[in-house]
PDB file of C-alpha atoms in Angstrom:
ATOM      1  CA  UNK A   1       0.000   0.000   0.000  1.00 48.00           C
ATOM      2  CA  UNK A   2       0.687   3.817  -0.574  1.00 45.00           C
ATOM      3  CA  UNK A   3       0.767   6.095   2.293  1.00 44.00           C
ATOM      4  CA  UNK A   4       0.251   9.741   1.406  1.00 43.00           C
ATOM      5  CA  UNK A   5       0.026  12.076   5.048  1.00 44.00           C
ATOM      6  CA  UNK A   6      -1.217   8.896   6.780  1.00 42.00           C
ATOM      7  CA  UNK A   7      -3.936   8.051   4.300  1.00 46.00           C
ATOM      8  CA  UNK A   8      -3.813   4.591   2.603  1.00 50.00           C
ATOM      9  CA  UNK A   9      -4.959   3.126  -1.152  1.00 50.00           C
ATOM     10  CA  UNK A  10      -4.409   0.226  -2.379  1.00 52.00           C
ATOM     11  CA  UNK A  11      -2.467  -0.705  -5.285  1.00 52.00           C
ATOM     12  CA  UNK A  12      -1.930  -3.666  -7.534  1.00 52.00           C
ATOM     13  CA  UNK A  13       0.357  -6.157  -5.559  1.00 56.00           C
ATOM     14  CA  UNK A  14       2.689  -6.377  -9.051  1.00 49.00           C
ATOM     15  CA  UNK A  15       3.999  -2.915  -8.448  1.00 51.00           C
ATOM     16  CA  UNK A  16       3.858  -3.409  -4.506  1.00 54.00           C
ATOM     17  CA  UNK A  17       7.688  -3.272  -4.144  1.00 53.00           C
ATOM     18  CA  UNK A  18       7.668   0.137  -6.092  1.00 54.00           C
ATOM     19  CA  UNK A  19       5.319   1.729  -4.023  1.00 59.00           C
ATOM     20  CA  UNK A  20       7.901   4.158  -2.512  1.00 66.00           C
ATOM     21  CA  UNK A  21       9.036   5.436  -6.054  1.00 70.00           C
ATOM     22  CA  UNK A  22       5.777   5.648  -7.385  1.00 68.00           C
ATOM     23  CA  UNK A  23       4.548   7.956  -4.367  1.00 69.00           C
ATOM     24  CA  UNK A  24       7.224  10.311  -4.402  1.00 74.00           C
ATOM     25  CA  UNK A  25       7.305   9.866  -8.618  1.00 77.00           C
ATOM     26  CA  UNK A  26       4.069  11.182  -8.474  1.00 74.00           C
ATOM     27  CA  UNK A  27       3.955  13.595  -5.540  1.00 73.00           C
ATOM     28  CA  UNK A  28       6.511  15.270  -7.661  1.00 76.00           C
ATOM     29  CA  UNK A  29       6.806  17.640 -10.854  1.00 80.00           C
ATOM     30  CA  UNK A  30       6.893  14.560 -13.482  1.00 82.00           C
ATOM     31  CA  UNK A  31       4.054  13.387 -11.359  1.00 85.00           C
ATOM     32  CA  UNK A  32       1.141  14.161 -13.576  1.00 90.00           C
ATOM     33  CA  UNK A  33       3.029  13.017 -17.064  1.00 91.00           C
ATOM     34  CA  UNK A  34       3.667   9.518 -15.178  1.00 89.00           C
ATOM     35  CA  UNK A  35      -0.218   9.146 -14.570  1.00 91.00           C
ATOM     36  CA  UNK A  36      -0.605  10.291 -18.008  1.00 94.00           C
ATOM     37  CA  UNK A  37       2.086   7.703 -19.463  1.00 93.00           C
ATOM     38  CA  UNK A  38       0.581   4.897 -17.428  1.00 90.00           C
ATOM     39  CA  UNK A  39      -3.320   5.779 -18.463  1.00 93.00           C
ATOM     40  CA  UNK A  40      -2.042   5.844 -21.769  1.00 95.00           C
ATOM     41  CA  UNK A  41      -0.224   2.154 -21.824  1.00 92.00           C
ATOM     42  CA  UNK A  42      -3.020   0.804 -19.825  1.00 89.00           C
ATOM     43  CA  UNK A  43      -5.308   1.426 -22.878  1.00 91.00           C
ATOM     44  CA  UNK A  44      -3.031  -0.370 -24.949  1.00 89.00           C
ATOM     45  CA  UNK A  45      -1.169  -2.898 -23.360  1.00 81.00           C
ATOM     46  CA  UNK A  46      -3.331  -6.179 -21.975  1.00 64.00           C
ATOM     47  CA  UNK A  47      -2.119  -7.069 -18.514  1.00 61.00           C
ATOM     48  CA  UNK A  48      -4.355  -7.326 -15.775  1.00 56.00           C
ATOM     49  CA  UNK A  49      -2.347  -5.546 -13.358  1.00 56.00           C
ATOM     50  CA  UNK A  50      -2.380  -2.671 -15.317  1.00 61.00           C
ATOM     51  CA  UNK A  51      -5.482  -0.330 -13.838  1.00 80.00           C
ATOM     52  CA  UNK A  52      -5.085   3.207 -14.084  1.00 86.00           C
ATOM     53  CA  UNK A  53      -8.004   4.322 -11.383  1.00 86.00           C
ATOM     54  CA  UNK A  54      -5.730   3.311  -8.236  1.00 83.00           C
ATOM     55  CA  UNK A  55      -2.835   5.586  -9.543  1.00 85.00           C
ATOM     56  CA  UNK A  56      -5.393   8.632 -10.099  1.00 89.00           C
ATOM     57  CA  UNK A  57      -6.201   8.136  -6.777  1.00 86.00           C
ATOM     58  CA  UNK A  58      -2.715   8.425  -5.122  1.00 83.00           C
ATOM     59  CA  UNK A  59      -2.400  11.739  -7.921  1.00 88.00           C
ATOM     60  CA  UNK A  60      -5.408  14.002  -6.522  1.00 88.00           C
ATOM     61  CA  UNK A  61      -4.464  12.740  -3.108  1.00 84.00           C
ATOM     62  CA  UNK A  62      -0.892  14.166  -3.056  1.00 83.00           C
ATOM     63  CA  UNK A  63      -2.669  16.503  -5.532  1.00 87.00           C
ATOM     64  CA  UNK A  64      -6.280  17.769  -4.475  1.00 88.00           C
ATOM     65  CA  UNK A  65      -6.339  20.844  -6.021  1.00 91.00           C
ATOM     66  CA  UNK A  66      -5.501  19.687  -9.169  1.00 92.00           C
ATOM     67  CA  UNK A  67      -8.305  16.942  -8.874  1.00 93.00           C
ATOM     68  CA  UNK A  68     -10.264  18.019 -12.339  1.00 95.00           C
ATOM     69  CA  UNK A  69      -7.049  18.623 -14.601  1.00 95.00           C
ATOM     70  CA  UNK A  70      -5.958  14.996 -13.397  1.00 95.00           C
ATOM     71  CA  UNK A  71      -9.412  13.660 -14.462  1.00 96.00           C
ATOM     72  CA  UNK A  72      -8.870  15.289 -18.000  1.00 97.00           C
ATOM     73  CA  UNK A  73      -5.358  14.323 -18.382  1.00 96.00           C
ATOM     74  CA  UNK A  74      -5.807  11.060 -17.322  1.00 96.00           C
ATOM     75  CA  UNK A  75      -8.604  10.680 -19.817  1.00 97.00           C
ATOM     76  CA  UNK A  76      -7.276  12.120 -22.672  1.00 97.00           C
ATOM     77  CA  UNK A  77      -4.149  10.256 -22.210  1.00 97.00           C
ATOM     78  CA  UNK A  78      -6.152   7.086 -21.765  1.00 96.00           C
ATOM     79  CA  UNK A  79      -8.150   8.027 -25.125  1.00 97.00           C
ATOM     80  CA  UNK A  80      -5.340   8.141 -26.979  1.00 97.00           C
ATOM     81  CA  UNK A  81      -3.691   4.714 -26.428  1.00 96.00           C
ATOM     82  CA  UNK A  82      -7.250   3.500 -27.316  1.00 95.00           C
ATOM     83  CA  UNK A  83      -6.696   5.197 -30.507  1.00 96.00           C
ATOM     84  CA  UNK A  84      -2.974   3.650 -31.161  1.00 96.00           C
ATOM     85  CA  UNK A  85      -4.716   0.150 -30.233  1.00 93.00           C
ATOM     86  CA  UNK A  86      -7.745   1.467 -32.560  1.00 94.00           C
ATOM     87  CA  UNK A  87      -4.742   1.892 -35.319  1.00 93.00           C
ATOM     88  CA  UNK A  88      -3.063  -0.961 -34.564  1.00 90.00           C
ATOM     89  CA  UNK A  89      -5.433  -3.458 -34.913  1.00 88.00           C
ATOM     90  CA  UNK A  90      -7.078  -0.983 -38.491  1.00 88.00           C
ATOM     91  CA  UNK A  91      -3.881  -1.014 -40.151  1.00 88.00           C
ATOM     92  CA  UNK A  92      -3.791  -4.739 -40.389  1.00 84.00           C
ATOM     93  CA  UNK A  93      -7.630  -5.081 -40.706  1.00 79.00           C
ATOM     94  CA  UNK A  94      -7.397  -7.045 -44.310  1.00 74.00           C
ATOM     95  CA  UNK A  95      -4.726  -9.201 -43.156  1.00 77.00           C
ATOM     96  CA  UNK A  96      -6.358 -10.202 -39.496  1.00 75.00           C
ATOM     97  CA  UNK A  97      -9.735 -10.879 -41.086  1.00 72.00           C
ATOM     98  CA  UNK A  98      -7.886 -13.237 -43.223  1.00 74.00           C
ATOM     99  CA  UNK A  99      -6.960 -15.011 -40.758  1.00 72.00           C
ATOM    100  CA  UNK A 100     -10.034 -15.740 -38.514  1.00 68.00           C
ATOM    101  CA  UNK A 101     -11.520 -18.605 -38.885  1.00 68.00           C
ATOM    102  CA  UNK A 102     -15.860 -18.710 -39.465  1.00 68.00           C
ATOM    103  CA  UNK A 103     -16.341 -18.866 -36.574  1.00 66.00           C
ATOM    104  CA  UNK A 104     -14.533 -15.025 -35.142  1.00 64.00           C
ATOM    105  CA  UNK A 105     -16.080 -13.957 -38.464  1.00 59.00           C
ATOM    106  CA  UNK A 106     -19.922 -14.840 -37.637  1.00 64.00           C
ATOM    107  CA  UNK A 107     -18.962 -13.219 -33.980  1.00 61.00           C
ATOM    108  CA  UNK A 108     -17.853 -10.389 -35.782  1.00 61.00           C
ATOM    109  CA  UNK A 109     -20.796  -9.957 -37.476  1.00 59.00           C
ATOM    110  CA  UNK A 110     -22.665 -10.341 -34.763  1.00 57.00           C
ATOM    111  CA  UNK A 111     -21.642  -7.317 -33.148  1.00 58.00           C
ATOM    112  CA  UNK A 112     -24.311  -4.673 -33.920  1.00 50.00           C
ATOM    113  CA  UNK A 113     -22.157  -1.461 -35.243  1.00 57.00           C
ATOM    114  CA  UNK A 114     -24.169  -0.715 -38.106  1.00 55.00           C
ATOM    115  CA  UNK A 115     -23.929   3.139 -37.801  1.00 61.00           C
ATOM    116  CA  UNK A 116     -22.084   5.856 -35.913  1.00 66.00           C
ATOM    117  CA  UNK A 117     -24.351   6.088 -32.889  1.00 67.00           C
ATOM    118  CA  UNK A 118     -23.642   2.212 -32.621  1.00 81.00           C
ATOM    119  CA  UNK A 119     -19.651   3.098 -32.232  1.00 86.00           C
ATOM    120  CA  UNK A 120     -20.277   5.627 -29.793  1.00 91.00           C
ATOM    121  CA  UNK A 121     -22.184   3.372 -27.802  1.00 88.00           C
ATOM    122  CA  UNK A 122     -20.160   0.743 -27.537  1.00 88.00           C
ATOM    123  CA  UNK A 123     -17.494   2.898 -27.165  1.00 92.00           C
ATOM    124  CA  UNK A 124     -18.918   4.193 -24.208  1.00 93.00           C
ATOM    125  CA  UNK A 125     -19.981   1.154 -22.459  1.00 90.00           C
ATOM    126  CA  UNK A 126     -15.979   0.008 -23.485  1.00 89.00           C
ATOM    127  CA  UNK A 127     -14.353   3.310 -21.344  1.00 92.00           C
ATOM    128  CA  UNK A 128     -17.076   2.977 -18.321  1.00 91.00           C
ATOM    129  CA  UNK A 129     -17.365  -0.085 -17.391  1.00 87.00           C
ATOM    130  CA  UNK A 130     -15.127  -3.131 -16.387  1.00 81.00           C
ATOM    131  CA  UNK A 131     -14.823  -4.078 -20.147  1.00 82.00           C
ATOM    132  CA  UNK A 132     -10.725  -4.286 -21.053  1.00 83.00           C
ATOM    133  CA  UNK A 133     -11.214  -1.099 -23.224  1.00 89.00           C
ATOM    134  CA  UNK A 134      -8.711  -2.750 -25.640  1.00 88.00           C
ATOM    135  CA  UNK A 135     -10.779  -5.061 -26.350  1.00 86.00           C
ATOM    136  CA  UNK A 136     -13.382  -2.255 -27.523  1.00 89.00           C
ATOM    137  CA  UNK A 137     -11.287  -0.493 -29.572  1.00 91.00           C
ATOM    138  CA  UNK A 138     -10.041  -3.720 -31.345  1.00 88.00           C
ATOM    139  CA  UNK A 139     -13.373  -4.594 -31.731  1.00 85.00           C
ATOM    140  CA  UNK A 140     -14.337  -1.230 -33.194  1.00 88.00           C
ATOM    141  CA  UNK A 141     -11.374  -1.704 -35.694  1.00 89.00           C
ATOM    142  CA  UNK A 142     -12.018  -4.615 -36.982  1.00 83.00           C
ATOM    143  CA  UNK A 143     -15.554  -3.771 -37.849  1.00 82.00           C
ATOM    144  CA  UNK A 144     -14.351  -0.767 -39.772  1.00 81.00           C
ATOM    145  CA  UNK A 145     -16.191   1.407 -37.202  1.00 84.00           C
ATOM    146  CA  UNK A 146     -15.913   5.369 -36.845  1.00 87.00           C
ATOM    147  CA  UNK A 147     -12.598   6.231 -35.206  1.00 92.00           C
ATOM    148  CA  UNK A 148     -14.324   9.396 -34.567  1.00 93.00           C
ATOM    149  CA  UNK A 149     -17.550   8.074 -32.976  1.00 93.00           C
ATOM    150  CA  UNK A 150     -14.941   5.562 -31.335  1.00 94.00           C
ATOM    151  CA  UNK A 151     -12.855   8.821 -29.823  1.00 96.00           C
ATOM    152  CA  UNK A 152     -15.821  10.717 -28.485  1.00 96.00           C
ATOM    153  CA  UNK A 153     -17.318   7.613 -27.119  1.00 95.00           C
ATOM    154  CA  UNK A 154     -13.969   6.683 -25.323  1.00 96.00           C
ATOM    155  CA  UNK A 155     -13.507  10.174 -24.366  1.00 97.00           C
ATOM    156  CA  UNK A 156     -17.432  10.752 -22.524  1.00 96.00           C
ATOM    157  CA  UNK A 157     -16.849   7.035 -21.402  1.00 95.00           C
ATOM    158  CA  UNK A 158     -13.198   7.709 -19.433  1.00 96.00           C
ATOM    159  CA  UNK A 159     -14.329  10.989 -17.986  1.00 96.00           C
ATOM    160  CA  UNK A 160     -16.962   9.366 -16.413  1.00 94.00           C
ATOM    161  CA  UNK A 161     -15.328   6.875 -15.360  1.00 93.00           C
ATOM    162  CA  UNK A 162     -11.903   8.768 -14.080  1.00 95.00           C
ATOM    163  CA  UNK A 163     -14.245  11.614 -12.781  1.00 94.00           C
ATOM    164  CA  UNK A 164     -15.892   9.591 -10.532  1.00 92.00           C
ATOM    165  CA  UNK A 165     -12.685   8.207  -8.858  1.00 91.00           C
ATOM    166  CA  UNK A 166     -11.538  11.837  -9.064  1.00 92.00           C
ATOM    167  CA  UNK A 167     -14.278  13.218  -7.274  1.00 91.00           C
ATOM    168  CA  UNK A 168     -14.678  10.047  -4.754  1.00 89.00           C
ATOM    169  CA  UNK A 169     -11.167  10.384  -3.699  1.00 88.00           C
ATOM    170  CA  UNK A 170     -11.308  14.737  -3.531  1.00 89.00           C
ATOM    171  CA  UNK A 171     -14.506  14.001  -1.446  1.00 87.00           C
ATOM    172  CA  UNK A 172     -13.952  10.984   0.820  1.00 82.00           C
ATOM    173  CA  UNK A 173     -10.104  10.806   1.141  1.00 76.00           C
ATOM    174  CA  UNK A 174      -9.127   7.107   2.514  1.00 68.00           C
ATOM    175  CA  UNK A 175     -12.675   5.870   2.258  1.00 70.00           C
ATOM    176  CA  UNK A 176     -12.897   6.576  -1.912  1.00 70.00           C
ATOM    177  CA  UNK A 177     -11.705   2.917  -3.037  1.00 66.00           C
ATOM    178  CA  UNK A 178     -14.800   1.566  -1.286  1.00 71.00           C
ATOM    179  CA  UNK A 179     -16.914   4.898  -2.675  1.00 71.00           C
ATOM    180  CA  UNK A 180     -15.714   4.657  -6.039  1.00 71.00           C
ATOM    181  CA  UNK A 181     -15.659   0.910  -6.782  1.00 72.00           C
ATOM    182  CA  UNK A 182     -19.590   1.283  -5.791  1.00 76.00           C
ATOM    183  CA  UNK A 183     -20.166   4.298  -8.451  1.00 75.00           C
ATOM    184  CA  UNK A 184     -18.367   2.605 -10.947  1.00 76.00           C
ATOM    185  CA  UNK A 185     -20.178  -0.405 -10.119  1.00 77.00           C
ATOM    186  CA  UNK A 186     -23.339   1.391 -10.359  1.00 78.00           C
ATOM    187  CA  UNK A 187     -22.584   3.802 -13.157  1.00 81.00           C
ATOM    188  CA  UNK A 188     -21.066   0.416 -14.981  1.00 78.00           C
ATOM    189  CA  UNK A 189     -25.009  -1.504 -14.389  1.00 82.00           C
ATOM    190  CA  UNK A 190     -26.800   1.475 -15.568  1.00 83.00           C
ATOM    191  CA  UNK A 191     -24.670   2.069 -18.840  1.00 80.00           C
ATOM    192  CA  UNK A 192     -24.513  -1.414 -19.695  1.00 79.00           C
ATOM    193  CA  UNK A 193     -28.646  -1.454 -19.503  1.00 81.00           C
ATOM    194  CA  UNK A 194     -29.218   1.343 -21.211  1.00 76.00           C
ATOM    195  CA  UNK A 195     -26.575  -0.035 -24.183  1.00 73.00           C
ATOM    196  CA  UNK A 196     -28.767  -3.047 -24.096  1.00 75.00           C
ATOM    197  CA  UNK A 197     -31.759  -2.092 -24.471  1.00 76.00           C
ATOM    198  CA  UNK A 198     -30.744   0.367 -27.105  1.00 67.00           C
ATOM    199  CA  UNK A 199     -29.528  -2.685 -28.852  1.00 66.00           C
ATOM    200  CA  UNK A 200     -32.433  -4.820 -28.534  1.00 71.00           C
ATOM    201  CA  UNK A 201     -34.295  -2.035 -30.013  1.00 70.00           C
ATOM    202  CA  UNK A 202     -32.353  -1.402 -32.990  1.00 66.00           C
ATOM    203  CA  UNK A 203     -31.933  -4.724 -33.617  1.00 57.00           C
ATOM    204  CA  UNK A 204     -35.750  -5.934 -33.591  1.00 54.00           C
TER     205      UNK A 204
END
């Protein structure tokens, strides 16, 4: 665990022997580029270890002031290594369709994004909730989606997301792990019903 002025978050055990570095890495001036840096890997690289939110935390702790421009950085940030893992997966589109078999290609189809409110949707639901937002954005590329749909999506999706951890932890201090994983959780249910039913709708 972190201690920041004898407040305490938890953070993935993987880094756990770091924990000193990171604090005072991000209590100081390069502290805001390294939660920007790791928001922006996170969104590209698939390791489970890798969540963002507990590291945002730590930031507007040490940081309280600066709680909203956190929020945005770390959202933008995270938005844009969506978009490299958007490109990433587009550039090679032809090739990887080539080589799924019938089966990823009738799950493929499957996937309703049949116009650019579909792609902002899922986009959405991709940034919000507990959904590897990799996944989304490969998923989105693949299906030849709107990488503009897909950016404002991810971008309303993350600062949802991040602002509610941001505001938790400005609000509640110690107690905002237990706050925010209950928003999210919430916020996460609601989106993901709403998506659905819009779904069912369009589709029928």
């Amino acid at each position: 665990n972190i201690m920041i002025e004898n407040e305490q978050i938890k953070i993935p055990k993987e880094v756990e022997k770091h924990t000193k570095r990171i604090e005072a890495l991000i209590k100081s001036h390069y502290g805001t580029w390294f939660l920007a840096i790791y928001a922006f890997v996170d969104s590209i690289i698939p390791v489970p270890f890798m969540i963002t939110d507990p590291f945002l935390m730590i930031a507007v702790m040490a940081k309280r002031q600066h709680t909203a421009w956190l929020v945005f950085v770390t959202s933008v940030s995270s938005v844009l290594g969506g978009i490299v893992a958007y490109a990433g997966i587009y550039y090679f589109r032809e090739f990887l369709l080539l080589q799924l078999s019938p089966e990823w290609h009738a799950m493929l189809d499957s996937i309703v994004i049949t116009n650019n409110f579909d792609t902002f949707t899922l986009s959405v639901v991709g940034a919000v909730t507990p959904i590897p937002y990799m996944l989304i954005a490969w998923a989105v590329a693949l299906t030849g989606s709107s990488l503009t749909m897909f950016i404002i999506g991810s971008l309303v999706g993350r600062l949802i997301r991040y602002g509610i951890v941001g505001w938790c932890t400005y609000k509640f201090g110690p107690l905002a792990l237990k706050y925010a994983k209950r928003s999210i959780l919430l916020t996460s249910i609601i989106v993901l019903v709403a998506a659905a039913i819009y779904f069912l709708l369009h589709v029928s």
